[in-house]
mmCIF file of C-alpha atoms in Angstrom:
data_model
loop_
_atom_site.group_PDB
_atom_site.id
_atom_site.type_symbol
_atom_site.label_atom_id
_atom_site.label_comp_id
_atom_site.label_asym_id
_atom_site.label_seq_id
_atom_site.Cartn_x
_atom_site.Cartn_y
_atom_site.Cartn_z
ATOM 1 C CA MET K 1 48.366 -35.322 40.352
ATOM 2 C CA LYS K 2 46.894 -32.002 41.514
ATOM 3 C CA THR K 3 43.436 -32.428 40.566
ATOM 4 C CA ALA K 4 40.870 -34.908 42.005
ATOM 5 C CA VAL K 5 37.640 -35.671 40.093
ATOM 6 C CA VAL K 6 35.191 -36.671 42.686
ATOM 7 C CA ILE K 7 31.973 -38.203 42.036
ATOM 8 C CA LEU K 8 29.410 -38.287 44.786
ATOM 9 C CA ASN K 9 27.646 -41.558 44.754
ATOM 10 C CA TRP K 10 24.387 -42.771 46.185
ATOM 11 C CA ASN K 11 22.806 -46.209 44.836
ATOM 12 C CA GLY K 12 24.060 -44.889 41.278
ATOM 13 C CA LEU K 13 25.156 -48.159 39.701
ATOM 14 C CA THR K 14 23.242 -47.515 36.581
ATOM 15 C CA PHE K 15 25.024 -44.317 35.955
ATOM 16 C CA LEU K 16 28.338 -45.421 37.217
ATOM 17 C CA LYS K 17 28.349 -48.538 34.477
ATOM 18 C CA GLN K 18 27.215 -45.978 32.021
ATOM 19 C CA PHE K 19 29.404 -43.092 32.704
ATOM 20 C CA LEU K 20 32.665 -43.888 34.729
ATOM 21 C CA PRO K 21 34.601 -45.838 32.013
ATOM 22 C CA THR K 22 34.188 -42.786 29.696
ATOM 23 C CA LEU K 23 35.203 -40.475 32.515
ATOM 24 C CA ILE K 24 38.387 -42.684 33.080
ATOM 25 C CA GLN K 25 39.116 -42.892 29.295
ATOM 26 C CA ASN K 26 39.034 -39.027 28.766
ATOM 27 C CA THR K 27 40.506 -37.818 32.041
ATOM 28 C CA THR K 28 44.200 -37.589 32.207
ATOM 29 C CA ASP K 29 46.445 -36.108 34.916
ATOM 30 C CA ALA K 30 43.810 -36.423 37.500
ATOM 31 C CA THR K 31 42.800 -38.887 40.273
ATOM 32 C CA ILE K 32 39.464 -40.106 40.061
ATOM 33 C CA VAL K 33 37.573 -40.521 43.418
ATOM 34 C CA VAL K 34 34.085 -42.128 44.150
ATOM 35 C CA VAL K 35 32.700 -41.050 47.404
ATOM 36 C CA ASP K 36 29.952 -43.373 48.541
ATOM 37 C CA ASN K 37 26.962 -41.985 50.556
ATOM 38 C CA GLN K 38 25.751 -45.272 52.240
ATOM 39 C CA SER K 39 24.753 -46.799 48.975
ATOM 40 C CA THR K 40 22.433 -50.172 49.103
ATOM 41 C CA ASP K 41 22.912 -51.270 45.782
ATOM 42 C CA GLU K 42 26.066 -52.913 44.184
ATOM 43 C CA SER K 43 27.654 -49.521 43.323
ATOM 44 C CA LEU K 44 30.882 -50.273 45.463
ATOM 45 C CA ALA K 45 31.419 -53.718 44.460
ATOM 46 C CA TYR K 46 31.222 -52.620 40.790
ATOM 47 C CA VAL K 47 33.843 -50.053 41.379
ATOM 48 C CA GLN K 48 36.205 -52.201 43.001
ATOM 49 C CA GLU K 49 35.809 -55.099 40.699
ATOM 50 C CA ASN K 50 36.019 -53.316 37.484
ATOM 51 C CA HIS K 51 37.873 -50.003 38.245
ATOM 52 C CA PRO K 52 40.596 -50.568 40.900
ATOM 53 C CA GLU K 53 42.146 -47.471 39.801
ATOM 54 C CA VAL K 54 39.567 -45.330 41.060
ATOM 55 C CA GLU K 55 39.796 -44.219 44.739
ATOM 56 C CA LEU K 56 36.960 -45.188 46.974
ATOM 57 C CA ILE K 57 35.893 -43.076 50.045
ATOM 58 C CA LEU K 58 33.090 -44.546 52.189
ATOM 59 C CA ASN K 59 30.924 -41.945 54.045
ATOM 60 C CA GLU K 60 29.696 -42.881 57.640
ATOM 61 C CA SER K 61 26.222 -41.422 56.885
ATOM 62 C CA ASN K 62 24.022 -40.158 53.989
ATOM 63 C CA GLY K 63 23.649 -36.569 54.799
ATOM 64 C CA GLY K 64 22.754 -35.677 51.320
ATOM 65 C CA PHE K 65 24.706 -33.776 48.537
ATOM 66 C CA ALA K 66 26.271 -31.012 50.328
ATOM 67 C CA LYS K 67 27.278 -33.005 53.578
ATOM 68 C CA GLY K 68 28.447 -36.155 51.419
ATOM 69 C CA TYR K 69 30.926 -33.932 49.465
ATOM 70 C CA ASN K 70 32.177 -32.086 52.447
ATOM 71 C CA ASP K 71 32.810 -35.462 54.348
ATOM 72 C CA GLY K 72 34.409 -36.981 51.322
ATOM 73 C CA LEU K 73 36.672 -33.920 50.360
ATOM 74 C CA SER K 74 37.727 -33.446 54.003
ATOM 75 C CA GLN K 75 39.651 -36.935 53.737
ATOM 76 C CA LEU K 76 41.147 -35.361 50.590
ATOM 77 C CA LYS K 77 42.404 -32.203 52.270
ATOM 78 C CA GLY K 78 45.950 -31.516 51.751
ATOM 79 C CA ARG K 79 46.524 -34.003 48.850
ATOM 80 C CA PHE K 80 45.113 -31.981 45.919
ATOM 81 C CA GLU K 81 44.976 -28.196 44.598
ATOM 82 C CA TYR K 82 41.939 -28.642 42.655
ATOM 83 C CA TYR K 83 38.643 -30.482 43.140
ATOM 84 C CA VAL K 84 36.105 -31.290 40.453
ATOM 85 C CA LEU K 85 32.578 -31.956 41.837
ATOM 86 C CA ILE K 86 30.960 -33.916 39.199
ATOM 87 C CA ASN K 87 27.681 -35.694 39.098
ATOM 88 C CA SER K 88 27.522 -39.366 38.556
ATOM 89 C CA ASP K 89 25.223 -38.777 35.397
ATOM 90 C CA ILE K 90 27.651 -36.626 33.386
ATOM 91 C CA GLU K 91 29.245 -37.849 30.078
ATOM 92 C CA VAL K 92 32.357 -35.918 29.551
ATOM 93 C CA THR K 93 34.298 -35.358 26.286
ATOM 94 C CA GLU K 94 37.651 -35.798 24.971
ATOM 95 C CA ASN K 95 40.005 -33.593 26.829
ATOM 96 C CA TRP K 96 37.355 -31.940 28.979
ATOM 97 C CA LEU K 97 39.535 -31.297 31.869
ATOM 98 C CA ILE K 98 42.420 -29.438 30.257
ATOM 99 C CA PRO K 99 40.957 -26.136 29.509
ATOM 100 C CA LEU K 100 39.317 -25.904 33.044
ATOM 101 C CA VAL K 101 42.683 -26.478 34.964
ATOM 102 C CA LYS K 102 44.377 -24.150 32.544
ATOM 103 C CA LYS K 103 42.020 -21.383 33.421
ATOM 104 C CA LEU K 104 42.821 -21.810 37.180
ATOM 105 C CA ASP K 105 46.393 -22.224 36.706
ATOM 106 C CA GLU K 106 46.616 -19.026 34.873
ATOM 107 C CA HIS K 107 44.337 -16.825 37.008
ATOM 108 C CA PRO K 108 44.712 -17.118 40.749
ATOM 109 C CA GLU K 109 41.828 -14.823 41.441
ATOM 110 C CA ILE K 110 39.294 -17.212 39.951
ATOM 111 C CA ALA K 111 37.952 -19.681 42.355
ATOM 112 C CA GLY K 112 35.993 -22.066 40.337
ATOM 113 C CA VAL K 113 35.035 -22.866 36.751
ATOM 114 C CA GLN K 114 32.351 -25.041 35.024
ATOM 115 C CA PRO K 115 32.392 -26.515 31.463
ATOM 116 C CA LYS K 116 29.393 -25.947 29.098
ATOM 117 C CA VAL K 117 26.640 -28.280 29.938
ATOM 118 C CA LEU K 118 24.357 -29.978 27.354
ATOM 119 C CA SER K 119 21.684 -32.245 27.453
ATOM 120 C CA TYR K 120 22.448 -35.998 27.265
ATOM 121 C CA HIS K 121 19.124 -36.704 25.856
ATOM 122 C CA LYS K 122 19.293 -33.841 23.416
ATOM 123 C CA LYS K 123 22.581 -33.099 22.621
ATOM 124 C CA THR K 124 22.030 -29.974 20.440
ATOM 125 C CA HIS K 125 20.476 -28.157 23.467
ATOM 126 C CA PHE K 126 21.696 -26.815 26.840
ATOM 127 C CA GLU K 127 20.974 -28.769 29.905
ATOM 128 C CA HIS K 128 18.975 -26.932 32.636
ATOM 129 C CA ALA K 129 21.626 -27.334 35.489
ATOM 130 C CA GLY K 130 24.355 -24.884 34.585
ATOM 131 C CA ALA K 131 24.216 -24.413 30.737
ATOM 132 C CA SER K 132 26.864 -22.050 29.914
ATOM 133 C CA GLY K 133 27.341 -20.246 33.343
ATOM 134 C CA GLY K 134 24.802 -19.106 36.024
ATOM 135 C CA TYR K 135 23.548 -15.708 36.771
ATOM 136 C CA ILE K 136 20.887 -14.325 39.314
ATOM 137 C CA ASP K 137 18.449 -11.345 38.944
ATOM 138 C CA LYS K 138 17.537 -8.783 41.576
ATOM 139 C CA ASN K 139 15.088 -11.207 43.196
ATOM 140 C CA TYR K 140 17.818 -13.741 43.129
ATOM 141 C CA TYR K 141 16.105 -16.133 40.613
ATOM 142 C CA PRO K 142 18.866 -18.224 39.081
ATOM 143 C CA PHE K 143 19.221 -18.492 35.208
ATOM 144 C CA CYS K 144 21.910 -19.335 32.659
ATOM 145 C CA ARG K 145 23.328 -18.392 29.483
ATOM 146 C CA GLY K 146 21.139 -20.890 27.545
ATOM 147 C CA ARG K 147 18.342 -21.160 30.016
ATOM 148 C CA ILE K 148 15.709 -19.051 31.477
ATOM 149 C CA PHE K 149 13.574 -20.628 33.804
ATOM 150 C CA ASP K 150 12.425 -23.809 31.919
ATOM 151 C CA GLU K 151 13.102 -22.390 28.497
ATOM 152 C CA VAL K 152 16.416 -24.240 27.208
ATOM 153 C CA GLU K 153 18.010 -22.985 24.183
ATOM 154 C CA GLU K 154 19.662 -24.784 21.429
ATOM 155 C CA ASP K 155 23.395 -24.704 21.190
ATOM 156 C CA LEU K 156 24.434 -22.798 18.253
ATOM 157 C CA GLY K 157 27.769 -21.596 19.762
ATOM 158 C CA GLN K 158 26.309 -18.189 20.695
ATOM 159 C CA TYR K 159 27.679 -18.643 24.275
ATOM 160 C CA ASP K 160 31.175 -19.985 23.352
ATOM 161 C CA ASN K 161 33.198 -17.382 24.911
ATOM 162 C CA ASP K 162 34.888 -17.598 28.425
ATOM 163 C CA LYS K 163 32.814 -15.530 30.557
ATOM 164 C CA GLU K 164 32.766 -14.345 34.165
ATOM 165 C CA VAL K 165 29.319 -15.484 35.909
ATOM 166 C CA PHE K 166 27.830 -15.408 39.344
ATOM 167 C CA TRP K 167 27.534 -19.168 39.959
ATOM 168 C CA THR K 168 28.680 -22.382 38.482
ATOM 169 C CA THR K 169 27.021 -25.587 38.459
ATOM 170 C CA GLY K 170 27.574 -28.250 41.118
ATOM 171 C CA ALA K 171 26.832 -30.641 38.451
ATOM 172 C CA CYS K 172 30.343 -30.111 37.175
ATOM 173 C CA MET K 173 32.735 -27.640 38.859
ATOM 174 C CA LEU K 174 36.227 -27.336 39.311
ATOM 175 C CA VAL K 175 37.277 -25.304 42.336
ATOM 176 C CA ARG K 176 40.377 -24.658 44.305
ATOM 177 C CA ALA K 177 40.475 -26.886 47.292
ATOM 178 C CA VAL K 178 41.939 -24.195 49.458
ATOM 179 C CA VAL K 179 38.809 -22.127 48.602
ATOM 180 C CA TYR K 180 36.761 -24.895 49.445
ATOM 181 C CA HIS K 181 37.838 -25.643 52.766
ATOM 182 C CA ARG K 182 38.278 -21.993 53.825
ATOM 183 C CA LEU K 183 34.669 -21.286 52.996
ATOM 184 C CA GLY K 184 33.727 -24.465 54.999
ATOM 185 C CA GLY K 185 32.552 -26.299 52.184
ATOM 186 C CA LEU K 186 28.816 -26.698 50.963
ATOM 187 C CA ASP K 187 26.300 -25.670 53.525
ATOM 188 C CA GLU K 188 25.056 -29.064 54.696
ATOM 189 C CA ASP K 189 21.713 -27.755 55.780
ATOM 190 C CA PHE K 190 20.720 -27.440 52.330
ATOM 191 C CA PHE K 191 20.878 -31.209 51.954
ATOM 192 C CA ALA K 192 20.654 -30.761 48.042
ATOM 193 C CA HIS K 193 19.852 -28.340 45.522
ATOM 194 C CA MET K 194 21.243 -24.517 45.079
ATOM 195 C CA GLU K 195 24.042 -25.239 47.470
ATOM 196 C CA GLU K 196 26.551 -24.252 44.698
ATOM 197 C CA ILE K 197 24.906 -20.773 44.225
ATOM 198 C CA ASP K 198 25.227 -20.399 47.934
ATOM 199 C CA PHE K 199 28.765 -21.473 47.972
ATOM 200 C CA CYS K 200 29.597 -19.151 44.907
ATOM 201 C CA TRP K 201 27.806 -16.209 46.623
ATOM 202 C CA ARG K 202 30.014 -16.439 49.714
ATOM 203 C CA ALA K 203 33.175 -16.680 47.693
ATOM 204 C CA LYS K 204 32.189 -13.611 45.569
ATOM 205 C CA LYS K 205 31.655 -11.540 48.777
ATOM 206 C CA GLN K 206 35.423 -12.294 49.310
ATOM 207 C CA ASN K 207 36.314 -10.754 46.080
ATOM 208 C CA LEU K 208 36.579 -14.090 44.172
ATOM 209 C CA SER K 209 35.221 -14.886 40.679
ATOM 210 C CA PHE K 210 33.827 -17.964 38.746
ATOM 211 C CA TYR K 211 33.937 -18.530 35.209
ATOM 212 C CA VAL K 212 32.389 -20.650 32.196
ATOM 213 C CA VAL K 213 34.801 -22.084 29.967
ATOM 214 C CA PRO K 214 32.880 -23.410 26.987
ATOM 215 C CA SER K 215 35.693 -24.959 25.297
ATOM 216 C CA SER K 216 35.256 -27.867 27.804
ATOM 217 C CA LYS K 217 31.887 -29.631 27.015
ATOM 218 C CA VAL K 218 30.044 -32.257 29.087
ATOM 219 C CA TYR K 219 26.642 -33.780 28.792
ATOM 220 C CA HIS K 220 24.254 -34.121 31.473
ATOM 221 C CA VAL K 221 21.241 -36.514 32.086
ATOM 222 C CA GLY K 222 19.700 -34.211 34.767
ATOM 223 C CA GLY K 223 17.294 -35.368 37.580
ATOM 224 C CA GLY K 224 19.174 -38.398 38.006
ATOM 225 C CA THR K 225 18.641 -38.563 41.844
ATOM 226 C CA LEU K 226 15.515 -36.609 42.013
ATOM 227 C CA ASN K 227 13.263 -36.032 39.135
ATOM 228 C CA TYR K 228 12.729 -32.397 38.347
ATOM 229 C CA GLU K 229 8.940 -32.872 38.787
ATOM 230 C CA ASN K 230 9.210 -34.323 42.205
ATOM 231 C CA PRO K 231 7.491 -32.297 44.912
ATOM 232 C CA ARG K 232 10.706 -33.032 47.086
ATOM 233 C CA LYS K 233 12.719 -30.997 44.552
ATOM 234 C CA THR K 234 10.160 -28.339 44.698
ATOM 235 C CA TYR K 235 10.501 -28.140 48.370
ATOM 236 C CA LEU K 236 14.306 -28.149 48.508
ATOM 237 C CA ASN K 237 14.539 -25.449 45.800
ATOM 238 C CA PHE K 238 11.947 -23.255 47.466
ATOM 239 C CA ARG K 239 13.382 -23.505 51.004
ATOM 240 C CA ASN K 240 17.192 -23.273 49.869
ATOM 241 C CA SER K 241 16.345 -20.446 47.994
ATOM 242 C CA LEU K 242 15.142 -18.667 51.147
ATOM 243 C CA PHE K 243 18.128 -19.997 52.937
ATOM 244 C CA THR K 244 20.559 -18.374 50.382
ATOM 245 C CA ILE K 245 18.969 -15.015 50.399
ATOM 246 C CA HIS K 246 18.760 -14.892 54.198
ATOM 247 C CA LYS K 247 22.440 -15.651 54.449
ATOM 248 C CA ASN K 248 23.662 -13.404 51.635
ATOM 249 C CA HIS K 249 21.300 -10.517 50.796
ATOM 250 C CA GLU K 250 22.770 -7.249 51.543
ATOM 251 C CA GLY K 251 20.424 -4.447 52.655
ATOM 252 C CA TRP K 252 16.955 -4.603 54.083
ATOM 253 C CA LEU K 253 16.458 -8.436 54.728
ATOM 254 C CA PHE K 254 12.870 -8.318 55.845
ATOM 255 C CA GLY K 255 11.624 -6.564 52.697
ATOM 256 C CA LYS K 256 13.568 -8.768 50.416
ATOM 257 C CA VAL K 257 12.328 -11.873 51.972
ATOM 258 C CA PHE K 258 8.662 -10.823 52.449
ATOM 259 C CA TYR K 259 8.629 -10.000 48.599
ATOM 260 C CA ARG K 260 9.976 -13.224 47.799
ATOM 261 C CA LEU K 261 7.270 -15.041 49.897
ATOM 262 C CA ILE K 262 4.755 -13.096 47.963
ATOM 263 C CA LEU K 263 6.322 -14.260 44.655
ATOM 264 C CA ASP K 264 6.500 -17.772 46.068
ATOM 265 C CA GLY K 265 2.667 -17.510 46.639
ATOM 266 C CA ILE K 266 2.349 -16.532 43.174
ATOM 267 C CA ALA K 267 3.937 -19.796 42.053
ATOM 268 C CA ALA K 268 1.828 -21.668 44.453
ATOM 269 C CA GLY K 269 -1.230 -20.266 42.488
ATOM 270 C CA LYS K 270 0.301 -21.388 39.220
ATOM 271 C CA TYR K 271 0.508 -24.980 40.854
ATOM 272 C CA LEU K 272 -3.214 -24.738 41.986
ATOM 273 C CA ILE K 273 -4.125 -23.850 38.382
ATOM 274 C CA GLY K 274 -2.496 -27.118 37.289
ATOM 275 C CA PHE K 275 -4.081 -29.125 40.016
ATOM 276 C CA GLN K 276 -0.485 -29.945 41.288
ATOM 277 C CA PHE K 277 -1.518 -30.046 45.075
ATOM 278 C CA LYS K 278 1.676 -31.931 46.076
ATOM 279 C CA HIS K 279 3.829 -28.966 44.798
ATOM 280 C CA ILE K 280 1.675 -26.471 46.567
ATOM 281 C CA PHE K 281 2.108 -28.469 50.036
ATOM 282 C CA ALA K 282 6.050 -28.497 49.319
ATOM 283 C CA ILE K 283 5.829 -24.693 49.209
ATOM 284 C CA VAL K 284 4.049 -24.486 52.485
ATOM 285 C CA LYS K 285 6.470 -27.012 54.025
ATOM 286 C CA ALA K 286 9.424 -24.991 52.665
ATOM 287 C CA HIS K 287 8.226 -21.731 54.025
ATOM 288 C CA ASN K 288 7.725 -23.483 57.474
ATOM 289 C CA ALA K 289 11.210 -25.079 57.387
ATOM 290 C CA TYR K 290 12.687 -21.443 56.730
ATOM 291 C CA PHE K 291 10.875 -19.727 59.701
ATOM 292 C CA ARG K 292 12.009 -22.613 61.882
ATOM 293 C CA SER K 293 15.546 -22.010 60.677
ATOM 294 C CA ILE K 294 15.867 -18.442 60.990
ATOM 295 C CA LYS K 295 17.908 -18.329 64.265
ATOM 296 C CA VAL K 296 20.561 -20.507 62.708
ATOM 297 C CA LEU K 297 20.433 -18.471 59.551
ATOM 298 C CA ASN K 298 21.028 -15.378 61.485
ATOM 299 C CA ARG K 299 24.484 -16.872 63.033
ATOM 300 C CA LYS K 300 25.570 -17.768 59.510
ATOM 301 C CA ARG K 301 24.586 -14.434 58.084
ATOM 302 C CA LYS K 302 26.566 -12.761 60.699
ATOM 303 C CA GLN K 303 29.498 -14.923 60.101
ATOM 304 C CA ILE K 304 29.598 -14.184 56.332
ATOM 305 C CA THR K 305 29.187 -10.562 56.930
ATOM 306 C CA LYS K 306 32.175 -10.789 59.204
ATOM 307 C CA GLU K 307 34.408 -12.617 56.795
ATOM 308 C CA SER K 308 33.332 -10.651 53.588
ATOM 309 C CA THR K 309 35.884 -8.323 52.248
ATOM 310 C CA HIS K 310 34.617 -6.906 48.779
ATOM 311 C CA PHE K 311 31.446 -8.203 47.028
ATOM 312 C CA ASN K 312 32.361 -8.905 43.301
ATOM 313 C CA ARG K 313 28.781 -8.423 41.946
ATOM 314 C CA GLU K 314 29.768 -9.557 38.290
ATOM 315 C CA GLY K 315 26.778 -11.840 37.035
ATOM 316 C CA LEU K 316 23.912 -9.987 38.994
ATOM 317 C CA TYR K 317 21.065 -8.879 36.837
ATOM 318 C CA LYS K 318 19.567 -5.812 38.318
ATOM 319 C CA ALA K 319 16.020 -6.198 36.902
ATOM 320 C CA SER K 320 13.430 -8.706 37.325
ATOM 321 C CA LEU K 321 13.545 -11.972 35.274
ATOM 322 C CA LEU K 322 10.007 -12.611 35.833
ATOM 323 C CA TRP K 323 9.055 -9.283 34.070
ATOM 324 C CA ALA K 324 11.227 -10.013 31.305
ATOM 325 C CA TYR K 325 10.110 -13.420 30.926
ATOM 326 C CA PHE K 326 6.282 -13.304 31.666
ATOM 327 C CA PHE K 327 5.584 -9.704 30.515
ATOM 328 C CA LYS K 328 8.050 -8.873 27.705
ATOM 329 C CA ARG K 329 8.416 -12.695 26.442
ATOM 330 C CA ILE K 330 11.969 -12.746 26.617
ATOM 331 C CA LYS K 331 12.896 -16.374 26.451
ATOM 332 C CA LYS K 332 16.783 -16.351 25.722
ATOM 333 C CA PHE K 333 19.513 -15.007 27.607
ATOM 334 C CA GLU K 334 20.948 -12.918 24.586
ATOM 335 C CA GLY K 335 17.297 -11.035 24.505
ATOM 336 C CA LEU K 336 18.000 -9.706 28.051
ATOM 337 C CA ASN K 337 18.722 -5.918 28.309
ATOM 338 C CA LYS K 338 22.541 -6.043 28.693
ATOM 339 C CA ARG K 339 22.701 -2.420 30.486
ATOM 340 C CA PHE K 340 21.060 -4.369 33.473
ATOM 341 C CA PHE K 341 23.900 -6.781 34.119
ATOM 342 C CA ILE K 342 26.275 -5.425 36.908
ATOM 343 C CA HIS K 343 29.922 -5.645 36.114
ATOM 344 C CA LYS K 344 32.753 -5.255 38.386
ATOM 345 C CA ASP K 345 33.284 -2.130 40.296
#
């Protein structure tokens, strides 16, 4: 077995019961591993009693999504060529893994790939976290083929071609083990959310690439651990976005961060209009956390710059997604002006 399909679990008994049997049934030629992040429910007992073929790794602490995977995959180092990072709330389809592995087998320059991610609850539509491949705009707002902000498209086969993208979703990503470990894995200071964008960005600065392979299809519940409307998620998304920009932006950092802080303030105003005061507090808290972390972020930025070779900019959109969405009323990826997408040098 050259591939390990790795689920990071924390009190996910319900999802394990629902989706692990299907994963086992539809996954051939791979070792399935559950990495447990100090669960207090009956997750471990369920796996041990019902699926002894699944390998279990018990983390010593719960350090969140990023540290959880780093701790678990460190124990698999040297055993596998590929890792699949897959959420416990993913339903896979028949032969889902085959085209993903084939893509990496045939293209050594590709660091990672993702399947097409559809909504489990509305299977005709894309799911927010990944859809058919991830991009970022000039202000580093992430979006996907099939999803711009909260606008999710129906899947009509319009994005069914293999495509190089800027980032692949952490909900279901096949990545080369050697690349994962060389980059130091996911940034543990992120805890959860957007760590895969940071990971892909760092890899692309070493001239690696990421692809979506839509012939592989999975269904994602989404928000399984932390609901999309939870202020905690708002905090992590705003803080981690600033972390990612600080670490990876090339050019005048102060200007880029300052402009992003202004945009965050506008977002807070939107929450104010909706009387969502907990989300406003979450943004303020995120900014405070960012400023407290600048010294650490500077060290990471310096190290990333030192290790960079050639920046593969494929997947960058050199225009404002905010302008396209709110002023030009573009709600679908295919409506974005193609001349603003940067392609390889």
